[in-house]
GROMACS .gro file of N, CA and C in nm:
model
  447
    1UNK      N    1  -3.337   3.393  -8.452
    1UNK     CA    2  -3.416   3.512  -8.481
    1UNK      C    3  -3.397   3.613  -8.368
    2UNK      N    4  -3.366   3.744  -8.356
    2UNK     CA    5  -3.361   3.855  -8.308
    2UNK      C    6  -3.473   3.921  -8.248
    3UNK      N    7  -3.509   3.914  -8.165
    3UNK     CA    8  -3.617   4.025  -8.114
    3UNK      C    9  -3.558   4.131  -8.046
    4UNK      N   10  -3.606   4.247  -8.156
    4UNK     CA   11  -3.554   4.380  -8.153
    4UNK      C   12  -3.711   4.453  -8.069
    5UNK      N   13  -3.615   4.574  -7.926
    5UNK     CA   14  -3.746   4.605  -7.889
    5UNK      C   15  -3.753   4.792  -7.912
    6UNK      N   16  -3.798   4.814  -7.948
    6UNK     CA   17  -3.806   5.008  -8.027
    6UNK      C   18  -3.897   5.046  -7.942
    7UNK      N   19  -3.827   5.134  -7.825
    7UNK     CA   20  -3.928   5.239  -7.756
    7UNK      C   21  -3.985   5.352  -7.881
    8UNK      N   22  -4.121   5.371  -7.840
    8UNK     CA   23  -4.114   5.524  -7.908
    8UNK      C   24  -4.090   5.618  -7.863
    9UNK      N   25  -4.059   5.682  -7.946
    9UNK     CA   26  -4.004   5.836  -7.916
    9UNK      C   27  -4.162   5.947  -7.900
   10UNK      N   28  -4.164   5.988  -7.807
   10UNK     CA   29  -4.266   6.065  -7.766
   10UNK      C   30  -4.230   6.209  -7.790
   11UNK      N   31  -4.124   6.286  -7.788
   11UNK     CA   32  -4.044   6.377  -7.776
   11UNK      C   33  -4.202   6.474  -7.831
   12UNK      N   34  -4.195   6.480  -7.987
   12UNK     CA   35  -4.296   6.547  -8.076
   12UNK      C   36  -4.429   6.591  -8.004
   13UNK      N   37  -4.485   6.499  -7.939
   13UNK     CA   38  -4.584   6.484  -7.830
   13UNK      C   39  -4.590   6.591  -7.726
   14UNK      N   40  -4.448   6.570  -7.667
   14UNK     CA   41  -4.466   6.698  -7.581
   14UNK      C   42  -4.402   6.798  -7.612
   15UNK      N   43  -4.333   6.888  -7.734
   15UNK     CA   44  -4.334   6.955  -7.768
   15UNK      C   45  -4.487   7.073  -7.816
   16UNK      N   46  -4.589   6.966  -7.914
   16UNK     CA   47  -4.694   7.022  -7.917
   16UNK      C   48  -4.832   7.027  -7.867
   17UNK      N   49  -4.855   6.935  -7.759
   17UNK     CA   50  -4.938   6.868  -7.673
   17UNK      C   51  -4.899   6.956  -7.560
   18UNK      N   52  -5.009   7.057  -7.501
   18UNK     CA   53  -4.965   7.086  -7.345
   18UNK      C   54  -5.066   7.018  -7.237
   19UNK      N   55  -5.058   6.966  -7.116
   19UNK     CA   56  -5.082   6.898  -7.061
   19UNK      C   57  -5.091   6.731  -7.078
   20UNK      N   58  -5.033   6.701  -7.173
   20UNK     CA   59  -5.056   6.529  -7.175
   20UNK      C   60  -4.943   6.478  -7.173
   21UNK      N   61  -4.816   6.544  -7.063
   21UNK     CA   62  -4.705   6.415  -7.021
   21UNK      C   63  -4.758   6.341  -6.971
   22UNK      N   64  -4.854   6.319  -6.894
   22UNK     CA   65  -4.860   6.210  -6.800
   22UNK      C   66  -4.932   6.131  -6.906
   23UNK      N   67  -4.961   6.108  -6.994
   23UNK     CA   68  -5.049   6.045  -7.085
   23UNK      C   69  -4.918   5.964  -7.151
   24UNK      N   70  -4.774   6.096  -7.224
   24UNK     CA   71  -4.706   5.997  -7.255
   24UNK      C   72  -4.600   5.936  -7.164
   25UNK      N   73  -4.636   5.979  -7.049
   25UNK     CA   74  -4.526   5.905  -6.958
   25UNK      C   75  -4.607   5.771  -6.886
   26UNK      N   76  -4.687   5.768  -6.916
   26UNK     CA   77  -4.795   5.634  -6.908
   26UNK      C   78  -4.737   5.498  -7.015
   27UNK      N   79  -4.752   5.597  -7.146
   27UNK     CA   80  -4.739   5.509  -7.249
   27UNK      C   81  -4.609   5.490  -7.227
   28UNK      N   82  -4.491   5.554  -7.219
   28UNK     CA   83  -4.346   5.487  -7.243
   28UNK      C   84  -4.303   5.392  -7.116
   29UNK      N   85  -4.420   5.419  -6.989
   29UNK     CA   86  -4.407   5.260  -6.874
   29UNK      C   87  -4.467   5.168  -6.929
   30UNK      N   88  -4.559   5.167  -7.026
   30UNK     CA   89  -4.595   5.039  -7.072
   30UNK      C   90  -4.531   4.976  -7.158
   31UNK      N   91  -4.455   5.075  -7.262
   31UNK     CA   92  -4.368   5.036  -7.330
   31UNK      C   93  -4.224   4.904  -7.288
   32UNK      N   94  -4.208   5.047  -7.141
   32UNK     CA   95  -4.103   4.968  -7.083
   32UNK      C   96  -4.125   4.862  -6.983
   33UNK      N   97  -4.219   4.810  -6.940
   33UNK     CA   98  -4.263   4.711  -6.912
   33UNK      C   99  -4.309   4.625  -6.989
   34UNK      N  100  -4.309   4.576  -7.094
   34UNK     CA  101  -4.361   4.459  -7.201
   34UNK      C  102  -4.340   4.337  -7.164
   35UNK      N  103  -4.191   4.312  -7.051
   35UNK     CA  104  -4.125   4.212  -7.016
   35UNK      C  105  -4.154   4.129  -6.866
   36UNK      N  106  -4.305   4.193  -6.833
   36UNK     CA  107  -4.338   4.131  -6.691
   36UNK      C  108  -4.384   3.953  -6.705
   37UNK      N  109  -4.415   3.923  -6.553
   37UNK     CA  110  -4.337   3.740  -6.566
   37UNK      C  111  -4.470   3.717  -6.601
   38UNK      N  112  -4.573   3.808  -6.577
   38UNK     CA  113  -4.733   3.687  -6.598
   38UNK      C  114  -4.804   3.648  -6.463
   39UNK      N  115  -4.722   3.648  -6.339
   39UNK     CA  116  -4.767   3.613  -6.211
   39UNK      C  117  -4.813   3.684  -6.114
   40UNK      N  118  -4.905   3.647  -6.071
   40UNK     CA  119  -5.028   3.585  -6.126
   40UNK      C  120  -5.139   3.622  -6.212
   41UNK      N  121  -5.170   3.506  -6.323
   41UNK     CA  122  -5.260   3.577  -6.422
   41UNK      C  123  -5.345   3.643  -6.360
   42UNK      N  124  -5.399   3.702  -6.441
   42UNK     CA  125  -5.581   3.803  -6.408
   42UNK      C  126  -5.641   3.845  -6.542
   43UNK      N  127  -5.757   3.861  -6.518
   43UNK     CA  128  -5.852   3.953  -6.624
   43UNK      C  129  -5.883   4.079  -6.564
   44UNK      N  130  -5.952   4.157  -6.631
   44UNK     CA  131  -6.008   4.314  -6.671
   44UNK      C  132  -6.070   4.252  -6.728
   45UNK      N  133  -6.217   4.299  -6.687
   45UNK     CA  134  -6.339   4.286  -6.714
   45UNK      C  135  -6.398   4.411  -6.715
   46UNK      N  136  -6.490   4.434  -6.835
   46UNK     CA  137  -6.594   4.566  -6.808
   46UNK      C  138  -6.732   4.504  -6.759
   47UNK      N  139  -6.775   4.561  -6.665
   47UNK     CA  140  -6.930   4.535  -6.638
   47UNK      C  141  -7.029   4.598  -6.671
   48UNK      N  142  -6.965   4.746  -6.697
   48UNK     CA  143  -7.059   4.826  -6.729
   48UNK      C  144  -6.976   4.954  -6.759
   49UNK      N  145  -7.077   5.073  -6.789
   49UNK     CA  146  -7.018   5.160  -6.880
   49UNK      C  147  -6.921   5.213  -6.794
   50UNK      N  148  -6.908   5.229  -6.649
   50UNK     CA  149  -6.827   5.292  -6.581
   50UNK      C  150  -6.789   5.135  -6.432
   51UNK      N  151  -6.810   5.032  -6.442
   51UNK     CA  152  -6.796   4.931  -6.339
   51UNK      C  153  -6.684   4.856  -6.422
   52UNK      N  154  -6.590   4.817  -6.341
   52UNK     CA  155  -6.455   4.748  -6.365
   52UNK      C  156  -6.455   4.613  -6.285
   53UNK      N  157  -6.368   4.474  -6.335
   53UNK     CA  158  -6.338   4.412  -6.257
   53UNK      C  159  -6.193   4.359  -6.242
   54UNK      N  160  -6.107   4.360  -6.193
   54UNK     CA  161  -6.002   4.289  -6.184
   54UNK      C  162  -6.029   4.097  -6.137
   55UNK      N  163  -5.963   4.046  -6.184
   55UNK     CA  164  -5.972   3.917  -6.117
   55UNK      C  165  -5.856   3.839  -6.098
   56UNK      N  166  -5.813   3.826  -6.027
   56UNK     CA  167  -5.704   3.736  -6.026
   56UNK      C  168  -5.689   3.624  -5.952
   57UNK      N  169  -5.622   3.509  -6.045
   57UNK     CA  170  -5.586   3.380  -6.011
   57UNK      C  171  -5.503   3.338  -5.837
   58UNK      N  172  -5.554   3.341  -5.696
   58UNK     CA  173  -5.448   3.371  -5.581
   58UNK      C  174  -5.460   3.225  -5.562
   59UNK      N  175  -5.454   3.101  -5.590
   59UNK     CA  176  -5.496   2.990  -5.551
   59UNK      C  177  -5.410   2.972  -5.433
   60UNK      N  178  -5.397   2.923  -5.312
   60UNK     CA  179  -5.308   2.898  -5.218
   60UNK      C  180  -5.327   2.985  -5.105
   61UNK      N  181  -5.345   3.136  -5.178
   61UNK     CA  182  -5.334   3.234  -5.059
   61UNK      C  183  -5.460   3.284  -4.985
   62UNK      N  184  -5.443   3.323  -4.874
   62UNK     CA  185  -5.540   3.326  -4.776
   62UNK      C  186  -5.581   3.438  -4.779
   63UNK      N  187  -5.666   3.503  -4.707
   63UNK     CA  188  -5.714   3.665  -4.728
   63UNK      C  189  -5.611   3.767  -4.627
   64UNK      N  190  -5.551   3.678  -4.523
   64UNK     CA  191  -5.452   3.766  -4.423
   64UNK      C  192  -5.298   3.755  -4.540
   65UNK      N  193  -5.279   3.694  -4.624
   65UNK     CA  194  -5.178   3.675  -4.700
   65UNK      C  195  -5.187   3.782  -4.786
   66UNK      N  196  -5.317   3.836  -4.829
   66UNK     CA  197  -5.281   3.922  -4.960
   66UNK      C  198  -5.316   4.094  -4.886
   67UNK      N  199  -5.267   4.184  -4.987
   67UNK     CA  200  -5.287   4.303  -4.924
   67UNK      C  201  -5.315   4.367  -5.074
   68UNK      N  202  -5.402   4.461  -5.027
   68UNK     CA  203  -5.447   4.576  -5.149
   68UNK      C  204  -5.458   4.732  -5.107
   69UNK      N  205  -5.372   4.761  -5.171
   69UNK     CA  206  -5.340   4.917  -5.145
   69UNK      C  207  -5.386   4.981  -5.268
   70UNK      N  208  -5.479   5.124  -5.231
   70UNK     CA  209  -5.497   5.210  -5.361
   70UNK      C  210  -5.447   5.353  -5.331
   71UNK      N  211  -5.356   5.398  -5.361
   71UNK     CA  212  -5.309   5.553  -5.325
   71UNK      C  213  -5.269   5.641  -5.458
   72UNK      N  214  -5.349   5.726  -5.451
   72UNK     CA  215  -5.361   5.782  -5.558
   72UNK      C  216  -5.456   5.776  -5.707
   73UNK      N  217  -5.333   5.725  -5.765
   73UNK     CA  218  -5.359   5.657  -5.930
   73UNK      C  219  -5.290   5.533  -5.942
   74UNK      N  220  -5.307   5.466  -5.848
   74UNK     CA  221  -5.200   5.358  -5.870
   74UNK      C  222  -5.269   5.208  -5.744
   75UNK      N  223  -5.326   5.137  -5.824
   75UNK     CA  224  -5.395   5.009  -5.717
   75UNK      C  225  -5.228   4.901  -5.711
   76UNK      N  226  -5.252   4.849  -5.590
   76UNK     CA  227  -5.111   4.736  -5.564
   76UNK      C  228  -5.207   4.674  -5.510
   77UNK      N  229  -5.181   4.503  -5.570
   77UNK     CA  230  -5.188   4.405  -5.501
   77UNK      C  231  -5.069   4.354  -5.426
   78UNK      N  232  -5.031   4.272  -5.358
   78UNK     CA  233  -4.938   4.195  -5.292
   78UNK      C  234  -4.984   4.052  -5.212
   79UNK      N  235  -4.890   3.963  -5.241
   79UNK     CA  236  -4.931   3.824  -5.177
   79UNK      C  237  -4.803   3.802  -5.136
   80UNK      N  238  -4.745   3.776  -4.999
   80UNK     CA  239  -4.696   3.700  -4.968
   80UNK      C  240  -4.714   3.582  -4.868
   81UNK      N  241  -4.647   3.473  -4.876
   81UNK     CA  242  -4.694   3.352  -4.831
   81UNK      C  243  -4.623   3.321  -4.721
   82UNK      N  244  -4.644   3.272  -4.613
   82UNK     CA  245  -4.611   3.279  -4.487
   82UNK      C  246  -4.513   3.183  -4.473
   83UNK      N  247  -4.353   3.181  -4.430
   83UNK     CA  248  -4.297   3.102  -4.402
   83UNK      C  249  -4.321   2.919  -4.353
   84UNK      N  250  -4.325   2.803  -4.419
   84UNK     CA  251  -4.372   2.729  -4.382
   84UNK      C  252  -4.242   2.618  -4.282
   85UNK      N  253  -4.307   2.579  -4.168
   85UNK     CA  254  -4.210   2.518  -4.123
   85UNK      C  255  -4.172   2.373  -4.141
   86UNK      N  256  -4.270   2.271  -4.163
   86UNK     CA  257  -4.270   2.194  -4.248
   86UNK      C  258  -4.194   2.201  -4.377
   87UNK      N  259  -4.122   2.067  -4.430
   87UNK     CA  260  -4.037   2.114  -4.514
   87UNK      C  261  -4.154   1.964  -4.629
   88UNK      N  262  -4.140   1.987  -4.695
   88UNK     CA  263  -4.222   1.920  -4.818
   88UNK      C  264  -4.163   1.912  -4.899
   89UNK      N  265  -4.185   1.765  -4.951
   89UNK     CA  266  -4.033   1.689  -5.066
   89UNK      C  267  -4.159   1.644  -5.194
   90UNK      N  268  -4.170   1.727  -5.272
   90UNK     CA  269  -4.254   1.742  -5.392
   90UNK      C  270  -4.222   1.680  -5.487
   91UNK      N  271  -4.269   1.562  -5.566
   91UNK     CA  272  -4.250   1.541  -5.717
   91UNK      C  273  -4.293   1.617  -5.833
   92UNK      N  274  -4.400   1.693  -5.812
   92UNK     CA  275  -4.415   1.760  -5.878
   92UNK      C  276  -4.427   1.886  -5.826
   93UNK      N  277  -4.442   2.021  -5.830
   93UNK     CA  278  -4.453   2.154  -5.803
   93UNK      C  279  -4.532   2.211  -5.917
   94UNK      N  280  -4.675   2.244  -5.943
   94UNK     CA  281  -4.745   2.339  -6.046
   94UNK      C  282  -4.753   2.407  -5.992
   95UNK      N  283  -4.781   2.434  -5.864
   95UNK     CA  284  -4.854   2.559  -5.800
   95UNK      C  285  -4.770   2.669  -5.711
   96UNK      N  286  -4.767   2.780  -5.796
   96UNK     CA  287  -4.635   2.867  -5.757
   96UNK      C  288  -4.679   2.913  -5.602
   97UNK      N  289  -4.591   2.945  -5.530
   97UNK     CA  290  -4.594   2.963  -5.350
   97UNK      C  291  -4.519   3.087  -5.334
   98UNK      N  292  -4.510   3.132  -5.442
   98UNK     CA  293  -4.410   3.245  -5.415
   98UNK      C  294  -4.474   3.400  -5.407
   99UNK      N  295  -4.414   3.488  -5.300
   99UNK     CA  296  -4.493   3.584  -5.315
   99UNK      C  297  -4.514   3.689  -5.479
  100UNK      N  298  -4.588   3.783  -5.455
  100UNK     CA  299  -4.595   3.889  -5.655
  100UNK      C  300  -4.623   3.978  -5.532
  101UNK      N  301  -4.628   4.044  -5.619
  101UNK     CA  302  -4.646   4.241  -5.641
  101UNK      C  303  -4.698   4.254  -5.773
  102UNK      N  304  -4.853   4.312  -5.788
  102UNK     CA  305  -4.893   4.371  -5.936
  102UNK      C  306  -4.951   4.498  -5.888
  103UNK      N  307  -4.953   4.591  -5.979
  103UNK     CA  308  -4.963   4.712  -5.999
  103UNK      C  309  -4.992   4.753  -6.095
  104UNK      N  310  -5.146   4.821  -6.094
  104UNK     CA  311  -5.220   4.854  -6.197
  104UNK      C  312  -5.219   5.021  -6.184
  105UNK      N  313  -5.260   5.085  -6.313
  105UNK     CA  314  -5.278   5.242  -6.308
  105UNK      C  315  -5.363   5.297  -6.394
  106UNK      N  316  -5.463   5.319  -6.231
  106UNK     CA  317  -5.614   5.424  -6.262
  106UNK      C  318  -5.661   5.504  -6.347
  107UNK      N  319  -5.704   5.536  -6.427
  107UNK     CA  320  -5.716   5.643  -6.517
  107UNK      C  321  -5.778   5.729  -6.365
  108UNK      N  322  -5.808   5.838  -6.399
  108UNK     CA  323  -5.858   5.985  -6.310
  108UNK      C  324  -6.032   5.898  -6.270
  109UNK      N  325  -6.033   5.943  -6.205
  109UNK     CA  326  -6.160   5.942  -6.083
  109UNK      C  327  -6.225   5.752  -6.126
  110UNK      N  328  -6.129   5.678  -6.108
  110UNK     CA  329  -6.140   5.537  -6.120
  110UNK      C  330  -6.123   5.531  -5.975
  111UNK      N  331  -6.228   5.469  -5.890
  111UNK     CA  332  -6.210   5.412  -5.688
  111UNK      C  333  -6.225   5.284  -5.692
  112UNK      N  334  -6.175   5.226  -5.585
  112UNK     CA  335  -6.154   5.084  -5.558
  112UNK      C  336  -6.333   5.083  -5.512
  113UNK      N  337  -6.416   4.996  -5.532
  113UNK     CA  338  -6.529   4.965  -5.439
  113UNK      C  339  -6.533   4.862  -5.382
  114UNK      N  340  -6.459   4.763  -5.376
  114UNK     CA  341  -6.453   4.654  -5.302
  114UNK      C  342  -6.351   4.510  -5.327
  115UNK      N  343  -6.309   4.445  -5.283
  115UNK     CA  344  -6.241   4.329  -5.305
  115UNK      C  345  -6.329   4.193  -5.198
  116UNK      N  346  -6.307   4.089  -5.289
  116UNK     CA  347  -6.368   3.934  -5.233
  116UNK      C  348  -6.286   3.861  -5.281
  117UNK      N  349  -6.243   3.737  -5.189
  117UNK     CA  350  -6.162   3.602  -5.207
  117UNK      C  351  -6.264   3.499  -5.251
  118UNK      N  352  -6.326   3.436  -5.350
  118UNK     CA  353  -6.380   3.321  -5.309
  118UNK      C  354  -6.319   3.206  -5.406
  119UNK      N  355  -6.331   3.117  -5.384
  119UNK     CA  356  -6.215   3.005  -5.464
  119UNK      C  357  -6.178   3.042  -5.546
  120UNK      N  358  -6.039   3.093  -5.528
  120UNK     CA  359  -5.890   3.086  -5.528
  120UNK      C  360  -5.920   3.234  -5.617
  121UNK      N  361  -6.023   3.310  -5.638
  121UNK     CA  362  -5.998   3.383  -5.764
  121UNK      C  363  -6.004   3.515  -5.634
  122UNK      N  364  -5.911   3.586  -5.615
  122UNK     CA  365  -5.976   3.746  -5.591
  122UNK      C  366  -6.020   3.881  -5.679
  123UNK      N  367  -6.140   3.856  -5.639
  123UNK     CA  368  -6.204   3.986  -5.743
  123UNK      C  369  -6.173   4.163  -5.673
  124UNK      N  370  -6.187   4.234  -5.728
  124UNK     CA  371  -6.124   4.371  -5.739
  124UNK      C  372  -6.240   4.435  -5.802
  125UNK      N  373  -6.320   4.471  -5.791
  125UNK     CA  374  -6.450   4.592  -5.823
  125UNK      C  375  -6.421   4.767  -5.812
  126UNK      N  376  -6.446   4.774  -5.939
  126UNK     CA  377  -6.388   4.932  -5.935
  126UNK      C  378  -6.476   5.018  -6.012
  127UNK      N  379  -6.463   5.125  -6.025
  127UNK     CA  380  -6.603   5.242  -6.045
  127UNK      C  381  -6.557   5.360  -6.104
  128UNK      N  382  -6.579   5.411  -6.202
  128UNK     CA  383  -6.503   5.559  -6.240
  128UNK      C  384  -6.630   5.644  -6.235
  129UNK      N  385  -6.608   5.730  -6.118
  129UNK     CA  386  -6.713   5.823  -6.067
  129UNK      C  387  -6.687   5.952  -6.122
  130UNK      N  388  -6.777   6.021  -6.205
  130UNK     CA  389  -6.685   6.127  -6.284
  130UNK      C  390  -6.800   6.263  -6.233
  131UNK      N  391  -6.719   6.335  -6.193
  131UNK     CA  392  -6.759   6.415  -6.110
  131UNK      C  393  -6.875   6.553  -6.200
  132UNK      N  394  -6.967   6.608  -6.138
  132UNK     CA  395  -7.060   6.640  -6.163
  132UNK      C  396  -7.009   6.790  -6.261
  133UNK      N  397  -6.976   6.859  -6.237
  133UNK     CA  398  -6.841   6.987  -6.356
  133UNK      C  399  -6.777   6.910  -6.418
  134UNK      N  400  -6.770   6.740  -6.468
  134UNK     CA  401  -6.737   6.719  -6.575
  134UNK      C  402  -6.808   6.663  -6.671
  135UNK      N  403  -6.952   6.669  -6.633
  135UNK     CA  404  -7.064   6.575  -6.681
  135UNK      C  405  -7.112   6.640  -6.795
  136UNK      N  406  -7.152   6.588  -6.904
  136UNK     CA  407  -7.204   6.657  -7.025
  136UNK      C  408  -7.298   6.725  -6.967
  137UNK      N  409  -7.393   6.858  -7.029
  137UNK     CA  410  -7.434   6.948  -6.969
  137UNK      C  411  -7.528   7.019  -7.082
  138UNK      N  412  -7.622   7.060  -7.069
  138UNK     CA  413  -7.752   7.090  -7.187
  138UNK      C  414  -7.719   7.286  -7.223
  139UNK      N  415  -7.666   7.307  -7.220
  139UNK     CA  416  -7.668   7.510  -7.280
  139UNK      C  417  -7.808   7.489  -7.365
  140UNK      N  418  -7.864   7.615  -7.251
  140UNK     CA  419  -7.942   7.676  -7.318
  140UNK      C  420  -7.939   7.745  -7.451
  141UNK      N  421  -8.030   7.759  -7.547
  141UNK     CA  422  -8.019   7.875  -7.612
  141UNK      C  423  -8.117   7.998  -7.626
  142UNK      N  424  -8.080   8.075  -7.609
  142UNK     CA  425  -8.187   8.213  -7.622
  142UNK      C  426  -8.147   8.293  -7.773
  143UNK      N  427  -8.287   8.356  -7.738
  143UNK     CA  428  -8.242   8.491  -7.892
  143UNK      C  429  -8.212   8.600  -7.839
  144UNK      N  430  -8.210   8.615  -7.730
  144UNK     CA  431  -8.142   8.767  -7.667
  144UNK      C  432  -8.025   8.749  -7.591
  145UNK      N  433  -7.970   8.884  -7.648
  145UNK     CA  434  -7.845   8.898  -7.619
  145UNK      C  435  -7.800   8.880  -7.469
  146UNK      N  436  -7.703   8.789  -7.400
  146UNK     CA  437  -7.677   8.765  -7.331
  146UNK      C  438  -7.574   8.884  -7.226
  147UNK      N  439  -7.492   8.923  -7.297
  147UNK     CA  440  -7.420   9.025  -7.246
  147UNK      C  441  -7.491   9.158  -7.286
  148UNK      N  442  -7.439   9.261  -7.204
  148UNK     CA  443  -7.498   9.429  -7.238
  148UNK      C  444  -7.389   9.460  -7.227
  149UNK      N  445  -7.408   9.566  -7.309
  149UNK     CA  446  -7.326   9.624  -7.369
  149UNK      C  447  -7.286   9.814  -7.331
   0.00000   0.00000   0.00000
């Protein structure tokens, strides 16, 4: 059996859409990413109407091992695992030792609020703070004319 993979064509999109490349240049990285390894799993969690959680599976790694960078629109995790000098003759191997790189992307006014290690899971707490000129907003109405004329 064949697995055939069909980007879409966005073209139409930004022909009549002004301002939303980055919307479809979002969608055609996800597109083109479909093929990532899985490592290490995690969830997305909502907590609340605007509270996020990331969680991910780090079993092995230590808190000086992992690094979290947020710049911009764009959160990076990273784990790498510290050269071991000991050499270890395994019958079995489940538990991957190898460093990842994941990389998630923010929607607009999404902030990191905090990260915690506690067995083996690191959590990722995040917040979309939406700024006060974009907040729904009550208009008055009057019966007199607002402008003069």
């Amino acid at each position: 059996m064949r697995n055939f993979s069909i980007s879409p064509d966005l073209t139409p999109l930004y022909r009549s859409a002004i301002g939303f490349d980055r919307l479809a240049q979002l969608a055609e990285h996800a597109a083109a990413n479909n093929g990532s390894n899985g490592y290490p799993p995690y969830n997305i969690e909502l907590l609340g109407e605007n509270h996020y959680r990331i969680t991910m599976a780090v079993a092995g790694f230590s808190m000086t091992e992992l690094d979290i960078t947020s710049e911009g629109e764009k959160l990076v995790i990273k784990g790498s695992k510290a050269n071991q000098k000991d050499e270890r003759k395994y019958l079995h191997q489940g538990i991957a030792e190898r460093g990842f790189e994941r990389t998630f992307q923010l929607a607009d006014h999404v902030k990191v609020i905090g990260a915690e290690l506690e067995n083996g899971l690191l959590n990722i707490d995040l917040e979309r703070e939406i700024p006060e000129a974009m907040k729904a907003r009550k208009i008055e109405i009057t019966s007199a004319r607002l402008i003069s004329e």
